[in-house]
Amino acid sequence: MSNEDSLESRILRAAATTTDLPDFPDDKSDLPSDYEYNPDDDEEVEEVEEMTETDLLHYLDQQTNPLTVAQRLFYHELNTLTAQKHEHDWKLKCLTNKSVEDLYAHGWTQLDTLLDLECVKGVRHEADAMVANGTFIPASQVKTNDEDPYRDVNARDDAIVWLDPTSSSNSPHIQKVLDFFNGPLHDDLASMVRLNGKTEYQLAYYHPANARYEKHRDALPTDNPDDTSQRRITAILYLNPGFSSSDGGELKLFGAPHDTADGGGGLDAADHVIPPLLGRVVIFLSGVIDHAVLPAKKERFALTAWMR
């Protein structure tokens, strides 16, 4: 990766502005007769142009396909015959070879049998108890505008609680899931993708009165192996038994816009709407996939891990 392709360089190019100033005359006789030189007038005035996160992502995607950027964080190019011949050497603990290939080729994958359903049902019961006990906090109130002036507090309606896998106060089934995410799942992903930062865990609750989360992305696309600020992998476990299409709350993965660099590359052009079924796990590249939670008509829970 060249310096010109780094995330920092691409952001600076997006923020750069030019001002068209008239040429200073070569001959002083061309100056107005009442012109008086003031050295302070030569000071350049820095222009600050506000750019939303959406605008920045759009610019970055136009410069370089975000999937191409994220694929550079994989240890191997998984869409080659050579890589496929060595699939038996991957020694994955819980993921399938196909799920890893899909993650590389399309930026996301879905698995429905990673965790024991009885354990997942136990997590749901524990989450219901947390709602009854008032443990959840509206996500829009977690940070104030003073702490994060660019935060759109109106973009989401969920309530959340942050989880710590080392805490002794975790409920037993939640602890089992955290151990799985922090153990076998992280090990598999770290064997394929360069991960060198911490993992964040969050349990989210969507109330049944059309709670939603608008279109967003979990990180900026980066291929810097030393970066620990940007999330790289998003993994979501759904905790919703008896889901039907009338319940709402589906996860919507947005297809690549038509003006994405390289025509979107391996990114799907079409949108995907994924029902949040009990035990379903969706994994995607955090800096690649735009996604949203559609309005929920029934209580909806999800446990998410963000790996850096």
Coordinates of C-alpha atoms in Angstrom, one line a residue:
M1 CA 0.0 0.0 0.0
S2 CA 1.5 3.4 -1.0
N3 CA 1.2 6.5 1.2
E4 CA -1.2 7.9 -1.4
D5 CA -3.6 5.1 -0.9
S6 CA -3.7 5.3 2.9
L7 CA -6.9 6.2 4.7
E8 CA -5.3 9.4 6.0
S9 CA -4.2 10.5 2.5
R10 CA -7.6 9.8 1.0
I11 CA -9.3 11.8 3.8
L12 CA -6.9 14.7 3.3
R13 CA -7.7 14.7 -0.5
A14 CA -11.4 14.8 0.3
A15 CA -11.0 17.7 2.7
A16 CA -8.7 19.7 0.4
T17 CA -10.2 22.8 -1.1
T18 CA -8.8 25.3 -3.6
T19 CA -9.6 28.9 -3.9
D20 CA -9.3 30.6 -7.3
L21 CA -7.5 33.9 -6.6
P22 CA -6.7 36.5 -9.3
D23 CA -3.1 36.6 -10.5
F24 CA -1.0 39.3 -8.8
P25 CA 0.1 41.7 -11.6
D26 CA 3.8 41.5 -12.6
D27 CA 4.0 45.2 -13.3
K28 CA 3.3 47.5 -10.3
S29 CA 1.9 50.1 -12.8
D30 CA -1.0 47.8 -13.3
L31 CA -2.1 48.3 -9.7
P32 CA -4.8 50.8 -8.9
S33 CA -3.6 54.3 -8.1
D34 CA -5.0 54.1 -4.6
Y35 CA -3.5 50.7 -3.8
E36 CA -1.7 50.5 -0.5
Y37 CA 0.3 47.4 0.4
N38 CA -0.7 45.8 3.7
P39 CA 1.5 42.8 4.6
D40 CA -1.4 41.4 6.6
D41 CA -3.4 41.0 3.4
D42 CA -1.0 38.3 2.2
E43 CA -1.9 35.9 5.0
E44 CA -3.8 33.0 3.6
V45 CA -7.2 32.4 5.1
E46 CA -7.7 28.7 5.7
E47 CA -11.1 27.5 4.5
V48 CA -12.9 24.9 6.5
E49 CA -15.4 22.9 4.6
E50 CA -17.8 20.7 6.7
M51 CA -18.2 17.2 5.4
T52 CA -20.6 14.6 6.9
E53 CA -19.5 11.1 7.5
T54 CA -21.8 10.0 4.6
D55 CA -20.2 12.5 2.2
L56 CA -16.7 11.3 3.3
L57 CA -17.6 7.6 2.8
H58 CA -19.1 8.4 -0.6
Y59 CA -15.9 10.2 -1.6
L60 CA -13.7 7.4 -0.4
D61 CA -15.8 4.8 -2.2
Q62 CA -15.5 6.7 -5.4
Q63 CA -11.7 6.7 -5.1
T64 CA -11.2 3.1 -4.2
N65 CA -13.6 0.2 -3.9
P66 CA -14.0 -0.3 -0.1
L67 CA -14.1 -4.1 -0.5
T68 CA -10.7 -3.9 -2.4
V69 CA -9.3 -1.9 0.5
A70 CA -10.6 -4.3 3.2
Q71 CA -9.4 -7.4 1.2
R72 CA -5.8 -6.2 1.7
L73 CA -6.2 -6.9 5.4
F74 CA -6.6 -10.6 4.7
Y75 CA -3.5 -12.7 4.9
H76 CA -4.2 -14.4 1.5
E77 CA -6.2 -13.6 -1.6
L78 CA -9.0 -16.1 -1.1
N79 CA -10.5 -15.9 -4.6
T80 CA -7.5 -17.6 -6.3
L81 CA -7.1 -21.3 -7.2
T82 CA -3.9 -21.4 -5.1
A83 CA -5.8 -20.3 -2.0
Q84 CA -8.6 -22.8 -2.6
K85 CA -6.2 -25.6 -3.0
H86 CA -4.9 -24.9 0.5
E87 CA -8.3 -24.6 2.2
H88 CA -7.6 -27.7 4.3
D89 CA -4.7 -25.8 5.9
W90 CA -7.0 -23.1 7.3
K91 CA -7.9 -25.3 10.4
L92 CA -11.0 -23.3 11.2
K93 CA -12.6 -23.9 14.6
C94 CA -16.2 -22.8 13.9
L95 CA -16.5 -21.0 10.6
T96 CA -16.8 -22.8 7.3
N97 CA -14.5 -22.4 4.4
K98 CA -17.4 -21.0 2.3
S99 CA -18.3 -18.4 4.9
V100 CA -14.7 -17.1 4.9
E101 CA -14.6 -17.1 1.1
D102 CA -18.0 -15.2 1.1
L103 CA -16.6 -12.6 3.6
Y104 CA -13.6 -12.0 1.4
A105 CA -15.5 -12.0 -2.0
H106 CA -18.7 -10.1 -1.0
G107 CA -17.9 -8.4 2.3
W108 CA -20.4 -10.4 4.3
T109 CA -21.6 -13.9 5.2
Q110 CA -24.5 -15.5 7.2
L111 CA -24.4 -18.6 9.4
D112 CA -27.4 -20.2 11.2
T113 CA -25.8 -23.1 13.2
L114 CA -22.8 -21.6 14.9
L115 CA -24.3 -21.6 18.4
D116 CA -26.4 -24.0 20.4
L117 CA -30.0 -22.8 20.2
E118 CA -30.7 -23.6 23.9
C119 CA -27.9 -21.3 24.9
V120 CA -29.2 -18.6 22.6
K121 CA -32.7 -18.9 24.1
G122 CA -31.1 -18.5 27.5
V123 CA -29.5 -15.3 26.3
R124 CA -32.9 -14.0 25.2
H125 CA -34.4 -14.8 28.6
E126 CA -31.5 -12.9 30.3
A127 CA -32.0 -10.0 27.9
D128 CA -35.7 -9.8 28.7
A129 CA -34.8 -9.7 32.4
M130 CA -32.4 -6.8 31.7
V131 CA -35.2 -4.9 30.0
A132 CA -37.5 -5.4 33.0
N133 CA -34.7 -4.3 35.3
G134 CA -34.1 -1.1 33.4
T135 CA -30.5 -2.0 32.5
F136 CA -30.7 -0.8 28.9
I137 CA -29.9 2.9 28.1
P138 CA -31.2 4.6 24.9
A139 CA -28.3 4.7 22.5
S140 CA -29.0 8.3 21.6
Q141 CA -28.2 9.2 25.2
V142 CA -25.0 7.3 25.6
K143 CA -23.0 10.3 24.3
T144 CA -24.1 13.9 24.4
N145 CA -23.7 16.3 21.4
D146 CA -21.0 18.1 23.3
E147 CA -18.9 14.9 23.4
D148 CA -19.6 14.0 19.8
P149 CA -21.0 17.0 17.9
Y150 CA -21.3 15.0 14.6
R151 CA -23.4 12.3 16.2
D152 CA -26.9 12.1 14.8
V153 CA -29.0 11.2 17.8
N154 CA -32.1 10.8 15.7
A155 CA -30.7 8.1 13.5
R156 CA -31.5 5.2 15.9
D157 CA -34.1 4.2 18.4
D158 CA -32.5 1.2 20.1
A159 CA -31.4 0.9 23.7
I160 CA -28.1 -0.7 24.5
V161 CA -25.8 -2.1 27.2
W162 CA -22.1 -2.6 26.7
L163 CA -20.8 -6.0 27.8
D164 CA -17.4 -7.0 29.1
P165 CA -16.4 -10.7 28.8
T166 CA -14.1 -10.4 31.8
S167 CA -16.9 -9.2 34.1
S168 CA -18.0 -11.5 36.9
S169 CA -21.5 -10.0 36.8
N170 CA -22.5 -11.4 33.3
S171 CA -25.4 -13.8 33.2
P172 CA -24.4 -17.4 32.5
H173 CA -25.7 -17.7 28.9
I174 CA -24.5 -14.3 27.9
Q175 CA -21.1 -15.2 29.3
K176 CA -21.1 -18.4 27.1
V177 CA -21.8 -16.4 24.0
L178 CA -19.1 -13.8 24.9
D179 CA -16.6 -16.6 25.4
F180 CA -17.5 -18.0 22.0
F181 CA -17.1 -14.7 20.3
N182 CA -13.9 -13.9 22.2
G183 CA -12.5 -17.4 21.6
P184 CA -13.2 -19.7 18.6
L185 CA -14.9 -17.0 16.4
H186 CA -12.2 -14.4 17.0
D187 CA -9.5 -17.1 16.5
D188 CA -10.9 -18.1 13.2
L189 CA -11.3 -14.5 11.9
A190 CA -7.9 -13.5 13.3
S191 CA -6.3 -16.4 11.4
M192 CA -7.7 -14.9 8.1
V193 CA -7.8 -11.2 8.7
R194 CA -5.3 -8.9 10.5
L195 CA -6.8 -8.1 13.8
N196 CA -4.7 -6.3 16.4
G197 CA -7.1 -4.2 18.5
K198 CA -9.7 -4.7 21.1
T199 CA -13.2 -6.1 20.6
E200 CA -16.3 -4.3 21.8
Y201 CA -19.5 -6.1 22.7
Q202 CA -23.0 -4.6 22.8
L203 CA -26.5 -6.0 23.5
A204 CA -29.2 -4.0 21.7
Y205 CA -32.9 -3.8 22.3
Y206 CA -35.4 -2.4 19.8
H207 CA -38.9 -1.6 21.1
P208 CA -41.9 -2.8 19.0
A209 CA -43.1 0.7 18.2
N210 CA -41.1 1.0 14.9
A211 CA -37.7 1.2 16.5
R212 CA -35.1 1.4 13.8
Y213 CA -31.5 2.3 12.9
E214 CA -30.9 4.3 9.8
K215 CA -28.4 3.5 7.1
H216 CA -24.8 3.7 8.3
R217 CA -21.4 2.1 8.2
D218 CA -19.5 0.8 11.3
A219 CA -16.1 2.1 10.2
L220 CA -14.1 3.9 7.5
P221 CA -12.4 1.6 5.0
T222 CA -8.8 1.1 5.8
D223 CA -6.1 -1.4 4.9
N224 CA -3.5 -0.2 7.4
P225 CA -2.5 -3.3 9.4
D226 CA -1.3 -1.1 12.3
D227 CA -4.5 0.8 12.6
T228 CA -6.4 0.1 15.9
S229 CA -9.0 2.8 15.7
Q230 CA -11.2 1.5 12.9
R231 CA -13.4 -1.5 13.4
R232 CA -12.6 -4.3 10.9
I233 CA -15.2 -7.1 11.6
T234 CA -18.8 -6.8 12.7
A235 CA -20.4 -10.0 14.0
I236 CA -24.1 -10.0 15.0
L237 CA -26.0 -12.7 16.9
Y238 CA -29.8 -12.5 16.7
L239 CA -32.0 -13.5 19.7
N240 CA -35.5 -13.4 18.2
P241 CA -37.6 -16.7 18.4
G242 CA -40.7 -17.1 16.3
F243 CA -39.9 -14.4 13.9
S244 CA -42.3 -13.7 11.0
S245 CA -42.1 -11.2 8.1
S246 CA -44.7 -9.0 9.8
D247 CA -42.4 -8.5 12.8
G248 CA -40.1 -6.1 11.0
G249 CA -36.6 -5.4 12.4
E250 CA -34.8 -7.0 9.5
L251 CA -31.2 -6.2 8.8
K252 CA -30.8 -4.5 5.5
L253 CA -27.4 -4.7 3.7
F254 CA -27.2 -2.1 1.0
G255 CA -25.7 -2.9 -2.4
A256 CA -22.8 -1.0 -3.9
P257 CA -23.8 2.4 -5.4
H258 CA -23.4 2.6 -9.2
D259 CA -20.5 5.1 -8.8
T260 CA -18.4 3.0 -6.5
A261 CA -14.9 2.6 -7.8
D262 CA -14.3 -0.5 -10.0
G263 CA -18.1 -0.7 -10.4
G264 CA -18.4 -2.1 -6.9
G265 CA -16.0 -5.0 -7.5
G266 CA -17.3 -8.1 -5.6
L267 CA -19.8 -6.0 -3.7
D268 CA -23.4 -7.1 -4.5
A269 CA -25.3 -4.6 -6.6
A270 CA -28.6 -5.6 -5.0
D271 CA -29.7 -5.0 -1.4
H272 CA -30.2 -7.9 0.9
V273 CA -32.8 -8.0 3.7
I274 CA -32.0 -10.6 6.4
P275 CA -34.6 -11.7 9.0
P276 CA -33.1 -11.6 12.5
L277 CA -33.8 -15.2 13.3
L278 CA -33.0 -16.8 16.6
G279 CA -29.4 -18.1 16.5
R280 CA -28.5 -16.5 13.2
V281 CA -25.1 -14.9 13.0
V282 CA -24.2 -12.3 10.3
I283 CA -20.6 -11.3 9.8
F284 CA -19.4 -8.4 7.6
L285 CA -16.4 -6.2 7.0
S286 CA -17.1 -3.1 9.1
G287 CA -15.6 -0.6 6.7
V288 CA -17.3 -2.0 3.6
I289 CA -21.0 -2.7 4.2
D290 CA -23.7 0.0 4.6
H291 CA -26.6 -1.4 6.6
A292 CA -29.7 -0.5 8.5
V293 CA -32.2 -2.0 10.9
L294 CA -35.8 -1.7 9.5
P295 CA -38.6 -0.6 11.8
A296 CA -39.4 -3.3 14.4
K297 CA -43.0 -4.3 15.1
K298 CA -42.0 -6.8 17.7
E299 CA -39.3 -6.7 20.4
R300 CA -36.0 -7.3 18.8
F301 CA -32.6 -8.2 20.4
A302 CA -29.1 -8.5 18.9
L303 CA -25.7 -9.1 20.4
T304 CA -22.9 -7.5 18.4
A305 CA -19.1 -7.8 18.5
W306 CA -16.9 -5.3 16.7
M307 CA -13.3 -6.6 16.2
R308 CA -10.5 -4.1 15.5

